[in-house]
Structures are given as C-alpha cells and as structure tokens.
Amino acid sequence: MSDWKIKRQVLRAASFAMVLFGLLAVYIIYLSTWEADDLAKNPLNMRSAAAQSDIQRGSILAADGQVLAETRQDGRRIYPFGASMAAVTGYNGENIGSAGIEGHANQALLGLTADMSRLGPLSQLLQSERGNDVKLTIEPAAQKAAVEGLGNRRGAVVALDARTGAVLAMVSSPSYDPNDIESNWKSLSSQEDSPLLNRVVQGLYPPGSTIKPMIADAALTDGVTNTSEVFDCNGVLDVGGGHTIRESHGEVHGRVDLRQAVTESCNITFGTLGMRMGDEKLKNAFSRFGFDREIGDEILMTKSHFPDFGKLSKGDQAQTAIGQSALLVTPMHMALLADAFANGGKVMKPYLVQDVITPGGTVVYKAQPSRWLTATTPEMASVIDSYMEDVVTKGTGTAARVQGVRVTGKTGTAENPAGKDHAWFIGSAELPARKIVFAIIVENGGGGGTEAAPIARDIIESLM
C-alpha cells in the first residue's frame, strides 16, 4: 500500500476520533451546565445518597416553628404529625426514595447547594455534619381543621394566602404515616384508594359548578352577555341532537340575571353561555386562567384534562361550561382560580418553602412571592368576587358563613360516572391580617354546599 493511502486512512481515523471527542466534550459541557441542577437534585444521584449517609438531615418546620420532620441521634427520621402532614412533608427512605418536601428540598436538608453538588468529592470539604432546616408556610391550626373536616372521607383541601401564594394548609385523604412507610410500602402502593396520591396537586376531578365564576368572567369579557341580561330558566335546556341539560334536583330558577345565576348555580344559564361562546372562546378562557400551564418548583401539579376543543358539539360546549364533559382539574388549580377573583385578577404562584436556615441560624434562602399570571382585569375580578359573595350570604354556600368575616365562594356538585357526585367548594375569606383562598373537594360527598362548605368555615375560624 502506498504512503499516501496510509496517510489518508490515518487522517480519516484521526478525524473520526476528533469528532467523537468533540461530541463527548459538548455532552459533558451540556451535563455540567444546562442539566447540572436537575442531575444534582435527582433522587437517583448516588453522590447525594452517599452524602446523606454521613450527614444528619435537617428538620422540616411549620410556619410557627413546630417540627414536622427531624432526624434522631440514632439516625431515624421521624414525623411527629404523622399522616396529617404527609401530603406536605412527604417521606424519605433508603429503598423508596423521597417525595413531597423531603424530595423537593433534599439538597437543602442535606446542607448542599447546587454549586457544591457539582464539586464532587471536593464538596465534602465544605460540608457540615448537619443539614439545613427548612421552614414551611404551613399553619398547623389550618391543617388540623382541614384534616378533621375531611375526617375519614376521601378528598383534598388546600388553603393559600391570596396575596402571596403561601400554602397554609394542604391535606389529601386517605393518607399514610411516613414514620413507617418503608415497611408498609408494598401494601400502600397497591391499595385501591391510592393513599400515596397527593390529591391536592395530582388528583383530577370534574370541577362541576365551581367553574361557573370563570365562565361568567369569560362571557362578560368576550361580550356574549352583559350584567343586565335576563335568562329564562325553566329547568331544561335543549342542546340539540335530542339531548338536554337539566337543573340539579329538578329545580326551576325562573328569570335570572348573571349575578343570580351564579348565586343559584343555574345550569341553564351557563349551558346557554357555553354554546354562545363556542370552542375558541372556551379554550381561550381556560388558557387565560392558566389551566394549560404547570407551576413548577415544589408544586408539581398534574396538568388539566380538556375536551377536544375545535370538535365539540353544542352539548359538549354546554357541559364544559357547567364543569362537566371531559374537563378534569386539580384542587390546587381551583384554589388559584379563586385567587384570581379575590386578588384583583392576579394569581400568585403557590409555594411551600419559606426559609432555609443553616445549623448556625443563618437564613440562606427566603421566599419572594411572585405573580404567576394575570387572569383578568381588576374591574372584572371585582364583579365576579361580588357574585361569589352572594353565594355565601344568600345562595348555595351559606354553610361557609363566619360572623364578622367577608367570605366568598362557589359550590359545586360534580357528576361522577364511577359513583356518587363529588362535593366542591372554592372561595376566599378576608381575615383581620390577610386574605385567604381555598378549594375543597369531598369525593362522593354529594352536595358541595352541605359537605364541602362547612370545612371552609372551619379553616377560616382556625386562622382567626
């Protein structure tokens, strides 16, 4: 073989090796920059697991300083509130990984920062023997009221500070005891009622009539109705194709304007508005209120499930406008819907972690409330907020009334093909020092006004 052929083959081999080396270098740079934070936080990261074995994990604290999770001297992780705080704390186990705040704040609880995690073995030179404490926004009194309100019923409760997004209570039922979750993992993970599911952010339900304040906002904003139009509710709405929509329990509301339709939860009015709006305006309304978005950070919320907009029949449009059809949402998102009307059109980003505190008492992280989106105008929010106040003062939500407190709300009774109707209640309350919003669902509970609204009243009273 001539020299030039040998040189050409060597050049080809060298070029190929250089390309591979270049690709490897680009991939390493990609992992160490764009993917670095995610890899450092990944519960399967063995470096974090190795570090954890040598570090006393920090404590998780409630807003008032009560301990929600701590590590004993013998290394055992304990949860003093047990199942009542499980939806908040989550769990941490050697063989099952972590969830909830234990998973989200894993690095902080180990005393690691993202920068330290990238240093590999060198990070051990900077690592203390004890991790940081993580202080949450959770108020134990509100959490207790929510737990006791749900009792043994399946469902979810969430309460937020309307002006900051701080999560004050988050309860999912049935729950589990994180103190012995590892030994009971097989049983818990196979139970039909899904105790490991955090229903607040992962449970998907038809919202029923709790979606009507948003439809009222959209119908007014898009000009398909006005505040003075009167609807004739005879109890039955023809939606075409031989199908009808009826009022709950055969009610007939007579002649009602939009305010009265929200107060009395009139299906005929909102079914009519849904057909007038059509697919595009309905889809835009859900998008404007963030139902097609994720929250991120420590609130890992399941996306909403929508009907197939663009292909809906008149009947499906009407059903969607009363919170049925294929529409499914999380309780957390319904609390954010309530926030839009209670907070002048602004929806705050919900958060759980308030402070991260070193063993020496230094605050190395403090939450800064931020706006998630602007859903509507302050003027429109005020109109819908006043409608929701009427629901509590003289409509279907009177069971949520609290003496001396302005409470707004919307009840919902969502049809459930698998059993008895789900009971909903969403709304807000103006307390002396702050305003709160909430969403409550009692699975198979029946009427929202009788089953869910009293839980809201208990939470309000607990925070007074």
PDB file of N, CA and C in Angstrom, residues 349-445:
ATOM      1  N   LYS A 349     -48.099  32.762  42.527  1.00  0.00           N
ATOM      2  CA  LYS A 349     -47.504  31.428  42.405  1.00  0.00           C
ATOM      3  C   LYS A 349     -47.462  30.763  43.780  1.00  0.00           C
ATOM      4  N   PRO A 350     -48.095  29.608  43.932  1.00  0.00           N
ATOM      5  CA  PRO A 350     -48.111  28.960  45.255  1.00  0.00           C
ATOM      6  C   PRO A 350     -46.739  28.408  45.619  1.00  0.00           C
ATOM      7  N   TYR A 351     -46.410  28.467  46.900  1.00  0.00           N
ATOM      8  CA  TYR A 351     -45.125  27.936  47.363  1.00  0.00           C
ATOM      9  C   TYR A 351     -45.259  27.427  48.784  1.00  0.00           C
ATOM     10  N   LEU A 352     -44.357  26.518  49.163  1.00  0.00           N
ATOM     11  CA  LEU A 352     -44.360  25.900  50.492  1.00  0.00           C
ATOM     12  C   LEU A 352     -43.145  26.271  51.324  1.00  0.00           C
ATOM     13  N   VAL A 353     -41.985  26.417  50.697  1.00  0.00           N
ATOM     14  CA  VAL A 353     -40.749  26.693  51.427  1.00  0.00           C
ATOM     15  C   VAL A 353     -40.624  28.192  51.672  1.00  0.00           C
ATOM     16  N   GLN A 354     -40.615  28.575  52.950  1.00  0.00           N
ATOM     17  CA  GLN A 354     -40.472  29.978  53.321  1.00  0.00           C
ATOM     18  C   GLN A 354     -39.011  30.354  53.549  1.00  0.00           C
ATOM     19  N   ASP A 355     -38.293  29.556  54.354  1.00  0.00           N
ATOM     20  CA  ASP A 355     -36.885  29.844  54.676  1.00  0.00           C
ATOM     21  C   ASP A 355     -36.071  28.567  54.671  1.00  0.00           C
ATOM     22  N   VAL A 356     -34.793  28.700  54.353  1.00  0.00           N
ATOM     23  CA  VAL A 356     -33.815  27.638  54.578  1.00  0.00           C
ATOM     24  C   VAL A 356     -32.787  28.198  55.550  1.00  0.00           C
ATOM     25  N   ILE A 357     -32.584  27.487  56.657  1.00  0.00           N
ATOM     26  CA  ILE A 357     -31.795  28.020  57.774  1.00  0.00           C
ATOM     27  C   ILE A 357     -30.651  27.067  58.096  1.00  0.00           C
ATOM     28  N   THR A 358     -29.436  27.593  58.167  1.00  0.00           N
ATOM     29  CA  THR A 358     -28.265  26.761  58.472  1.00  0.00           C
ATOM     30  C   THR A 358     -28.270  26.356  59.944  1.00  0.00           C
ATOM     31  N   PRO A 359     -27.439  25.349  60.319  1.00  0.00           N
ATOM     32  CA  PRO A 359     -27.349  24.966  61.737  1.00  0.00           C
ATOM     33  C   PRO A 359     -26.941  26.125  62.641  1.00  0.00           C
ATOM     34  N   GLY A 360     -26.240  27.104  62.067  1.00  0.00           N
ATOM     35  CA  GLY A 360     -25.827  28.263  62.848  1.00  0.00           C
ATOM     36  C   GLY A 360     -26.879  29.351  62.934  1.00  0.00           C
ATOM     37  N   GLY A 361     -28.018  29.150  62.283  1.00  0.00           N
ATOM     38  CA  GLY A 361     -29.105  30.115  62.366  1.00  0.00           C
ATOM     39  C   GLY A 361     -29.152  31.137  61.243  1.00  0.00           C
ATOM     40  N   THR A 362     -28.289  31.000  60.252  1.00  0.00           N
ATOM     41  CA  THR A 362     -28.274  31.938  59.138  1.00  0.00           C
ATOM     42  C   THR A 362     -29.322  31.549  58.097  1.00  0.00           C
ATOM     43  N   VAL A 363     -30.124  32.509  57.690  1.00  0.00           N
ATOM     44  CA  VAL A 363     -31.117  32.263  56.646  1.00  0.00           C
ATOM     45  C   VAL A 363     -30.427  32.388  55.291  1.00  0.00           C
ATOM     46  N   VAL A 364     -30.307  31.262  54.572  1.00  0.00           N
ATOM     47  CA  VAL A 364     -29.612  31.269  53.282  1.00  0.00           C
ATOM     48  C   VAL A 364     -30.593  31.327  52.115  1.00  0.00           C
ATOM     49  N   TYR A 365     -31.883  31.187  52.416  1.00  0.00           N
ATOM     50  CA  TYR A 365     -32.903  31.341  51.379  1.00  0.00           C
ATOM     51  C   TYR A 365     -34.166  31.854  52.025  1.00  0.00           C
ATOM     52  N   LYS A 366     -34.785  32.832  51.403  1.00  0.00           N
ATOM     53  CA  LYS A 366     -36.082  33.355  51.865  1.00  0.00           C
ATOM     54  C   LYS A 366     -36.967  33.520  50.635  1.00  0.00           C
ATOM     55  N   ALA A 367     -38.157  32.962  50.702  1.00  0.00           N
ATOM     56  CA  ALA A 367     -39.071  33.003  49.560  1.00  0.00           C
ATOM     57  C   ALA A 367     -39.477  34.434  49.241  1.00  0.00           C
ATOM     58  N   GLN A 368     -39.572  34.720  47.966  1.00  0.00           N
ATOM     59  CA  GLN A 368     -40.056  36.004  47.491  1.00  0.00           C
ATOM     60  C   GLN A 368     -41.322  35.764  46.681  1.00  0.00           C
ATOM     61  N   PRO A 369     -42.489  36.156  47.205  1.00  0.00           N
ATOM     62  CA  PRO A 369     -43.736  35.934  46.469  1.00  0.00           C
ATOM     63  C   PRO A 369     -43.668  36.518  45.063  1.00  0.00           C
ATOM     64  N   SER A 370     -44.267  35.797  44.112  1.00  0.00           N
ATOM     65  CA  SER A 370     -44.235  36.265  42.736  1.00  0.00           C
ATOM     66  C   SER A 370     -45.573  35.994  42.060  1.00  0.00           C
ATOM     67  N   ARG A 371     -45.891  36.813  41.084  1.00  0.00           N
ATOM     68  CA  ARG A 371     -47.127  36.655  40.325  1.00  0.00           C
ATOM     69  C   ARG A 371     -46.949  35.524  39.312  1.00  0.00           C
ATOM     70  N   TRP A 372     -47.898  34.595  39.299  1.00  0.00           N
ATOM     71  CA  TRP A 372     -47.859  33.500  38.329  1.00  0.00           C
ATOM     72  C   TRP A 372     -48.437  33.954  37.003  1.00  0.00           C
ATOM     73  N   LEU A 373     -49.567  34.639  37.058  1.00  0.00           N
ATOM     74  CA  LEU A 373     -50.174  35.186  35.845  1.00  0.00           C
ATOM     75  C   LEU A 373     -51.229  36.216  36.226  1.00  0.00           C
ATOM     76  N   THR A 374     -51.625  37.000  35.235  1.00  0.00           N
ATOM     77  CA  THR A 374     -52.762  37.913  35.391  1.00  0.00           C
ATOM     78  C   THR A 374     -53.891  37.343  34.561  1.00  0.00           C
ATOM     79  N   ALA A 375     -54.965  36.916  35.230  1.00  0.00           N
ATOM     80  CA  ALA A 375     -56.033  36.184  34.561  1.00  0.00           C
ATOM     81  C   ALA A 375     -57.137  37.092  34.037  1.00  0.00           C
ATOM     82  N   THR A 376     -57.382  38.198  34.738  1.00  0.00           N
ATOM     83  CA  THR A 376     -58.475  39.076  34.347  1.00  0.00           C
ATOM     84  C   THR A 376     -58.190  40.475  34.863  1.00  0.00           C
ATOM     85  N   THR A 377     -59.055  41.410  34.539  1.00  0.00           N
ATOM     86  CA  THR A 377     -58.844  42.790  34.973  1.00  0.00           C
ATOM     87  C   THR A 377     -59.317  42.984  36.408  1.00  0.00           C
ATOM     88  N   PRO A 378     -58.797  43.989  37.104  1.00  0.00           N
ATOM     89  CA  PRO A 378     -59.274  44.256  38.468  1.00  0.00           C
ATOM     90  C   PRO A 378     -60.778  44.535  38.506  1.00  0.00           C
ATOM     91  N   GLU A 379     -61.290  45.231  37.476  1.00  0.00           N
ATOM     92  CA  GLU A 379     -62.708  45.561  37.441  1.00  0.00           C
ATOM     93  C   GLU A 379     -63.563  44.301  37.307  1.00  0.00           C
ATOM     94  N   MET A 380     -63.158  43.389  36.406  1.00  0.00           N
ATOM     95  CA  MET A 380     -63.919  42.159  36.214  1.00  0.00           C
ATOM     96  C   MET A 380     -63.812  41.258  37.440  1.00  0.00           C
ATOM     97  N   ALA A 381     -62.604  41.202  38.033  1.00  0.00           N
ATOM     98  CA  ALA A 381     -62.426  40.397  39.247  1.00  0.00           C
ATOM     99  C   ALA A 381     -63.356  40.872  40.353  1.00  0.00           C
ATOM    100  N   SER A 382     -63.513  42.189  40.469  1.00  0.00           N
ATOM    101  CA  SER A 382     -64.383  42.750  41.500  1.00  0.00           C
ATOM    102  C   SER A 382     -65.838  42.351  41.271  1.00  0.00           C
ATOM    103  N   VAL A 383     -66.266  42.336  40.011  1.00  0.00           N
ATOM    104  CA  VAL A 383     -67.640  41.947  39.689  1.00  0.00           C
ATOM    105  C   VAL A 383     -67.896  40.491  40.079  1.00  0.00           C
ATOM    106  N   ILE A 384     -66.999  39.599  39.643  1.00  0.00           N
ATOM    107  CA  ILE A 384     -67.190  38.176  39.926  1.00  0.00           C
ATOM    108  C   ILE A 384     -67.051  37.900  41.417  1.00  0.00           C
ATOM    109  N   ASP A 385     -66.138  38.610  42.075  1.00  0.00           N
ATOM    110  CA  ASP A 385     -65.957  38.453  43.519  1.00  0.00           C
ATOM    111  C   ASP A 385     -67.251  38.802  44.263  1.00  0.00           C
ATOM    112  N   SER A 386     -67.944  39.833  43.789  1.00  0.00           N
ATOM    113  CA  SER A 386     -69.206  40.218  44.436  1.00  0.00           C
ATOM    114  C   SER A 386     -70.288  39.163  44.199  1.00  0.00           C
ATOM    115  N   TYR A 387     -70.275  38.535  43.015  1.00  0.00           N
ATOM    116  CA  TYR A 387     -71.212  37.439  42.758  1.00  0.00           C
ATOM    117  C   TYR A 387     -70.957  36.290  43.732  1.00  0.00           C
ATOM    118  N   MET A 388     -69.662  35.986  43.940  1.00  0.00           N
ATOM    119  CA  MET A 388     -69.300  34.875  44.821  1.00  0.00           C
ATOM    120  C   MET A 388     -69.616  35.189  46.284  1.00  0.00           C
ATOM    121  N   GLU A 389     -69.614  36.469  46.639  1.00  0.00           N
ATOM    122  CA  GLU A 389     -70.038  36.833  47.999  1.00  0.00           C
ATOM    123  C   GLU A 389     -71.519  36.526  48.192  1.00  0.00           C
ATOM    124  N   ASP A 390     -72.316  36.780  47.158  1.00  0.00           N
ATOM    125  CA  ASP A 390     -73.747  36.479  47.245  1.00  0.00           C
ATOM    126  C   ASP A 390     -74.003  34.990  47.426  1.00  0.00           C
ATOM    127  N   VAL A 391     -73.137  34.143  46.850  1.00  0.00           N
ATOM    128  CA  VAL A 391     -73.282  32.691  47.008  1.00  0.00           C
ATOM    129  C   VAL A 391     -73.270  32.313  48.486  1.00  0.00           C
ATOM    130  N   VAL A 392     -72.424  33.004  49.262  1.00  0.00           N
ATOM    131  CA  VAL A 392     -72.281  32.679  50.690  1.00  0.00           C
ATOM    132  C   VAL A 392     -73.333  33.383  51.529  1.00  0.00           C
ATOM    133  N   THR A 393     -73.693  34.609  51.175  1.00  0.00           N
ATOM    134  CA  THR A 393     -74.648  35.350  52.003  1.00  0.00           C
ATOM    135  C   THR A 393     -76.096  34.914  51.782  1.00  0.00           C
ATOM    136  N   LYS A 394     -76.419  34.479  50.546  1.00  0.00           N
ATOM    137  CA  LYS A 394     -77.827  34.147  50.293  1.00  0.00           C
ATOM    138  C   LYS A 394     -78.026  33.061  49.243  1.00  0.00           C
ATOM    139  N   GLY A 395     -76.959  32.341  48.894  1.00  0.00           N
ATOM    140  CA  GLY A 395     -77.071  31.320  47.868  1.00  0.00           C
ATOM    141  C   GLY A 395     -76.811  29.920  48.383  1.00  0.00           C
ATOM    142  N   THR A 396     -76.073  29.147  47.596  1.00  0.00           N
ATOM    143  CA  THR A 396     -75.860  27.734  47.921  1.00  0.00           C
ATOM    144  C   THR A 396     -74.721  27.493  48.909  1.00  0.00           C
ATOM    145  N   GLY A 397     -73.977  28.560  49.265  1.00  0.00           N
ATOM    146  CA  GLY A 397     -72.807  28.370  50.132  1.00  0.00           C
ATOM    147  C   GLY A 397     -72.934  28.965  51.513  1.00  0.00           C
ATOM    148  N   THR A 398     -74.143  29.072  52.031  1.00  0.00           N
ATOM    149  CA  THR A 398     -74.339  29.727  53.329  1.00  0.00           C
ATOM    150  C   THR A 398     -73.670  28.977  54.481  1.00  0.00           C
ATOM    151  N   ALA A 399     -73.373  27.697  54.303  1.00  0.00           N
ATOM    152  CA  ALA A 399     -72.726  26.929  55.376  1.00  0.00           C
ATOM    153  C   ALA A 399     -71.288  27.376  55.619  1.00  0.00           C
ATOM    154  N   ALA A 400     -70.732  28.217  54.738  1.00  0.00           N
ATOM    155  CA  ALA A 400     -69.364  28.715  54.919  1.00  0.00           C
ATOM    156  C   ALA A 400     -69.322  30.058  55.644  1.00  0.00           C
ATOM    157  N   ARG A 401     -70.482  30.606  55.984  1.00  0.00           N
ATOM    158  CA  ARG A 401     -70.501  31.919  56.631  1.00  0.00           C
ATOM    159  C   ARG A 401     -69.812  31.907  57.985  1.00  0.00           C
ATOM    160  N   VAL A 402     -69.073  32.983  58.258  1.00  0.00           N
ATOM    161  CA  VAL A 402     -68.406  33.173  59.550  1.00  0.00           C
ATOM    162  C   VAL A 402     -68.727  34.587  60.019  1.00  0.00           C
ATOM    163  N   GLN A 403     -69.217  34.709  61.227  1.00  0.00           N
ATOM    164  CA  GLN A 403     -69.617  36.005  61.779  1.00  0.00           C
ATOM    165  C   GLN A 403     -68.462  36.997  61.734  1.00  0.00           C
ATOM    166  N   GLY A 404     -68.703  38.176  61.147  1.00  0.00           N
ATOM    167  CA  GLY A 404     -67.705  39.230  61.110  1.00  0.00           C
ATOM    168  C   GLY A 404     -66.650  39.093  60.037  1.00  0.00           C
ATOM    169  N   VAL A 405     -66.771  38.094  59.162  1.00  0.00           N
ATOM    170  CA  VAL A 405     -65.769  37.862  58.107  1.00  0.00           C
ATOM    171  C   VAL A 405     -66.459  37.883  56.751  1.00  0.00           C
ATOM    172  N   ARG A 406     -65.872  38.604  55.804  1.00  0.00           N
ATOM    173  CA  ARG A 406     -66.397  38.583  54.436  1.00  0.00           C
ATOM    174  C   ARG A 406     -65.902  37.319  53.749  1.00  0.00           C
ATOM    175  N   VAL A 407     -66.820  36.439  53.421  1.00  0.00           N
ATOM    176  CA  VAL A 407     -66.485  35.164  52.792  1.00  0.00           C
ATOM    177  C   VAL A 407     -67.136  35.113  51.416  1.00  0.00           C
ATOM    178  N   THR A 408     -66.383  34.681  50.413  1.00  0.00           N
ATOM    179  CA  THR A 408     -66.954  34.456  49.092  1.00  0.00           C
ATOM    180  C   THR A 408     -66.818  32.973  48.760  1.00  0.00           C
ATOM    181  N   GLY A 409     -67.597  32.505  47.775  1.00  0.00           N
ATOM    182  CA  GLY A 409     -67.460  31.090  47.450  1.00  0.00           C
ATOM    183  C   GLY A 409     -68.255  30.678  46.234  1.00  0.00           C
ATOM    184  N   LYS A 410     -68.051  29.448  45.855  1.00  0.00           N
ATOM    185  CA  LYS A 410     -68.867  28.804  44.819  1.00  0.00           C
ATOM    186  C   LYS A 410     -68.930  27.325  45.125  1.00  0.00           C
ATOM    187  N   THR A 411     -70.139  26.821  45.226  1.00  0.00           N
ATOM    188  CA  THR A 411     -70.334  25.390  45.471  1.00  0.00           C
ATOM    189  C   THR A 411     -70.307  24.642  44.142  1.00  0.00           C
ATOM    190  N   GLY A 412     -70.078  23.356  44.241  1.00  0.00           N
ATOM    191  CA  GLY A 412     -70.117  22.509  43.063  1.00  0.00           C
ATOM    192  C   GLY A 412     -70.523  21.093  43.429  1.00  0.00           C
ATOM    193  N   THR A 413     -71.367  20.514  42.604  1.00  0.00           N
ATOM    194  CA  THR A 413     -71.731  19.113  42.753  1.00  0.00           C
ATOM    195  C   THR A 413     -71.415  18.453  41.423  1.00  0.00           C
ATOM    196  N   ALA A 414     -70.253  17.800  41.352  1.00  0.00           N
ATOM    197  CA  ALA A 414     -69.736  17.292  40.084  1.00  0.00           C
ATOM    198  C   ALA A 414     -70.174  15.853  39.861  1.00  0.00           C
ATOM    199  N   GLU A 415     -70.812  15.630  38.720  1.00  0.00           N
ATOM    200  CA  GLU A 415     -71.241  14.277  38.380  1.00  0.00           C
ATOM    201  C   GLU A 415     -70.031  13.360  38.221  1.00  0.00           C
ATOM    202  N   ASN A 416     -70.165  12.155  38.755  1.00  0.00           N
ATOM    203  CA  ASN A 416     -69.070  11.196  38.768  1.00  0.00           C
ATOM    204  C   ASN A 416     -69.579   9.873  38.209  1.00  0.00           C
ATOM    205  N   PRO A 417     -69.089   9.476  37.027  1.00  0.00           N
ATOM    206  CA  PRO A 417     -69.613   8.240  36.415  1.00  0.00           C
ATOM    207  C   PRO A 417     -69.320   6.987  37.226  1.00  0.00           C
ATOM    208  N   ALA A 418     -68.354   7.081  38.158  1.00  0.00           N
ATOM    209  CA  ALA A 418     -67.964   5.901  38.935  1.00  0.00           C
ATOM    210  C   ALA A 418     -68.696   5.788  40.269  1.00  0.00           C
ATOM    211  N   GLY A 419     -69.592   6.727  40.560  1.00  0.00           N
ATOM    212  CA  GLY A 419     -70.282   6.651  41.843  1.00  0.00           C
ATOM    213  C   GLY A 419     -71.018   7.937  42.166  1.00  0.00           C
ATOM    214  N   LYS A 420     -71.186   8.195  43.457  1.00  0.00           N
ATOM    215  CA  LYS A 420     -71.910   9.370  43.920  1.00  0.00           C
ATOM    216  C   LYS A 420     -71.169  10.650  43.539  1.00  0.00           C
ATOM    217  N   ASP A 421     -71.899  11.746  43.373  1.00  0.00           N
ATOM    218  CA  ASP A 421     -71.318  13.023  42.969  1.00  0.00           C
ATOM    219  C   ASP A 421     -70.240  13.494  43.947  1.00  0.00           C
ATOM    220  N   HIS A 422     -69.261  14.241  43.403  1.00  0.00           N
ATOM    221  CA  HIS A 422     -68.237  14.863  44.237  1.00  0.00           C
ATOM    222  C   HIS A 422     -68.738  16.225  44.735  1.00  0.00           C
ATOM    223  N   ALA A 423     -68.398  16.569  45.966  1.00  0.00           N
ATOM    224  CA  ALA A 423     -68.808  17.842  46.567  1.00  0.00           C
ATOM    225  C   ALA A 423     -67.640  18.826  46.561  1.00  0.00           C
ATOM    226  N   TRP A 424     -67.845  20.019  45.984  1.00  0.00           N
ATOM    227  CA  TRP A 424     -66.805  21.048  45.859  1.00  0.00           C
ATOM    228  C   TRP A 424     -67.206  22.323  46.606  1.00  0.00           C
ATOM    229  N   PHE A 425     -66.180  23.058  47.035  1.00  0.00           N
ATOM    230  CA  PHE A 425     -66.376  24.440  47.450  1.00  0.00           C
ATOM    231  C   PHE A 425     -65.058  25.182  47.281  1.00  0.00           C
ATOM    232  N   ILE A 426     -65.097  26.327  46.583  1.00  0.00           N
ATOM    233  CA  ILE A 426     -63.923  27.183  46.453  1.00  0.00           C
ATOM    234  C   ILE A 426     -64.319  28.585  46.896  1.00  0.00           C
ATOM    235  N   GLY A 427     -63.340  29.402  47.269  1.00  0.00           N
ATOM    236  CA  GLY A 427     -63.680  30.759  47.650  1.00  0.00           C
ATOM    237  C   GLY A 427     -62.567  31.476  48.370  1.00  0.00           C
ATOM    238  N   SER A 428     -62.945  32.527  49.090  1.00  0.00           N
ATOM    239  CA  SER A 428     -61.969  33.362  49.794  1.00  0.00           C
ATOM    240  C   SER A 428     -62.555  33.875  51.096  1.00  0.00           C
ATOM    241  N   ALA A 429     -61.676  34.387  51.955  1.00  0.00           N
ATOM    242  CA  ALA A 429     -62.114  34.998  53.219  1.00  0.00           C
ATOM    243  C   ALA A 429     -61.158  36.120  53.581  1.00  0.00           C
ATOM    244  N   GLU A 430     -61.716  37.262  53.986  1.00  0.00           N
ATOM    245  CA  GLU A 430     -60.904  38.406  54.408  1.00  0.00           C
ATOM    246  C   GLU A 430     -60.768  38.380  55.920  1.00  0.00           C
ATOM    247  N   LEU A 431     -59.591  37.957  56.394  1.00  0.00           N
ATOM    248  CA  LEU A 431     -59.308  37.910  57.826  1.00  0.00           C
ATOM    249  C   LEU A 431     -58.685  39.236  58.255  1.00  0.00           C
ATOM    250  N   PRO A 432     -58.580  39.484  59.545  1.00  0.00           N
ATOM    251  CA  PRO A 432     -58.044  40.775  60.000  1.00  0.00           C
ATOM    252  C   PRO A 432     -56.654  41.100  59.449  1.00  0.00           C
ATOM    253  N   ALA A 433     -55.782  40.083  59.338  1.00  0.00           N
ATOM    254  CA  ALA A 433     -54.415  40.358  58.924  1.00  0.00           C
ATOM    255  C   ALA A 433     -54.108  39.958  57.489  1.00  0.00           C
ATOM    256  N   ARG A 434     -55.010  39.216  56.843  1.00  0.00           N
ATOM    257  CA  ARG A 434     -54.714  38.734  55.494  1.00  0.00           C
ATOM    258  C   ARG A 434     -55.975  38.184  54.849  1.00  0.00           C
ATOM    259  N   LYS A 435     -55.865  37.935  53.556  1.00  0.00           N
ATOM    260  CA  LYS A 435     -56.952  37.299  52.813  1.00  0.00           C
ATOM    261  C   LYS A 435     -56.485  35.913  52.403  1.00  0.00           C
ATOM    262  N   ILE A 436     -57.386  34.930  52.497  1.00  0.00           N
ATOM    263  CA  ILE A 436     -57.044  33.567  52.103  1.00  0.00           C
ATOM    264  C   ILE A 436     -57.987  33.095  50.999  1.00  0.00           C
ATOM    265  N   VAL A 437     -57.516  32.125  50.231  1.00  0.00           N
ATOM    266  CA  VAL A 437     -58.368  31.437  49.259  1.00  0.00           C
ATOM    267  C   VAL A 437     -58.243  29.941  49.510  1.00  0.00           C
ATOM    268  N   PHE A 438     -59.233  29.184  49.028  1.00  0.00           N
ATOM    269  CA  PHE A 438     -59.236  27.755  49.337  1.00  0.00           C
ATOM    270  C   PHE A 438     -59.997  26.982  48.271  1.00  0.00           C
ATOM    271  N   ALA A 439     -59.732  25.692  48.232  1.00  0.00           N
ATOM    272  CA  ALA A 439     -60.507  24.761  47.405  1.00  0.00           C
ATOM    273  C   ALA A 439     -60.648  23.469  48.186  1.00  0.00           C
ATOM    274  N   ILE A 440     -61.843  22.934  48.179  1.00  0.00           N
ATOM    275  CA  ILE A 440     -62.153  21.719  48.948  1.00  0.00           C
ATOM    276  C   ILE A 440     -62.952  20.782  48.065  1.00  0.00           C
ATOM    277  N   ILE A 441     -62.571  19.518  48.044  1.00  0.00           N
ATOM    278  CA  ILE A 441     -63.380  18.508  47.371  1.00  0.00           C
ATOM    279  C   ILE A 441     -63.544  17.308  48.292  1.00  0.00           C
ATOM    280  N   VAL A 442     -64.771  16.842  48.405  1.00  0.00           N
ATOM    281  CA  VAL A 442     -65.083  15.627  49.145  1.00  0.00           C
ATOM    282  C   VAL A 442     -65.570  14.614  48.113  1.00  0.00           C
ATOM    283  N   GLU A 443     -64.761  13.608  47.857  1.00  0.00           N
ATOM    284  CA  GLU A 443     -65.120  12.618  46.850  1.00  0.00           C
ATOM    285  C   GLU A 443     -66.408  11.894  47.252  1.00  0.00           C
ATOM    286  N   ASN A 444     -67.304  11.758  46.293  1.00  0.00           N
ATOM    287  CA  ASN A 444     -68.579  11.069  46.504  1.00  0.00           C
ATOM    288  C   ASN A 444     -69.361  11.670  47.670  1.00  0.00           C
ATOM    289  N   GLY A 445     -69.135  12.964  47.915  1.00  0.00           N
ATOM    290  CA  GLY A 445     -69.761  13.615  49.065  1.00  0.00           C
ATOM    291  C   GLY A 445     -71.170  14.093  48.814  1.00  0.00           C
TER     292      GLY A 445
END
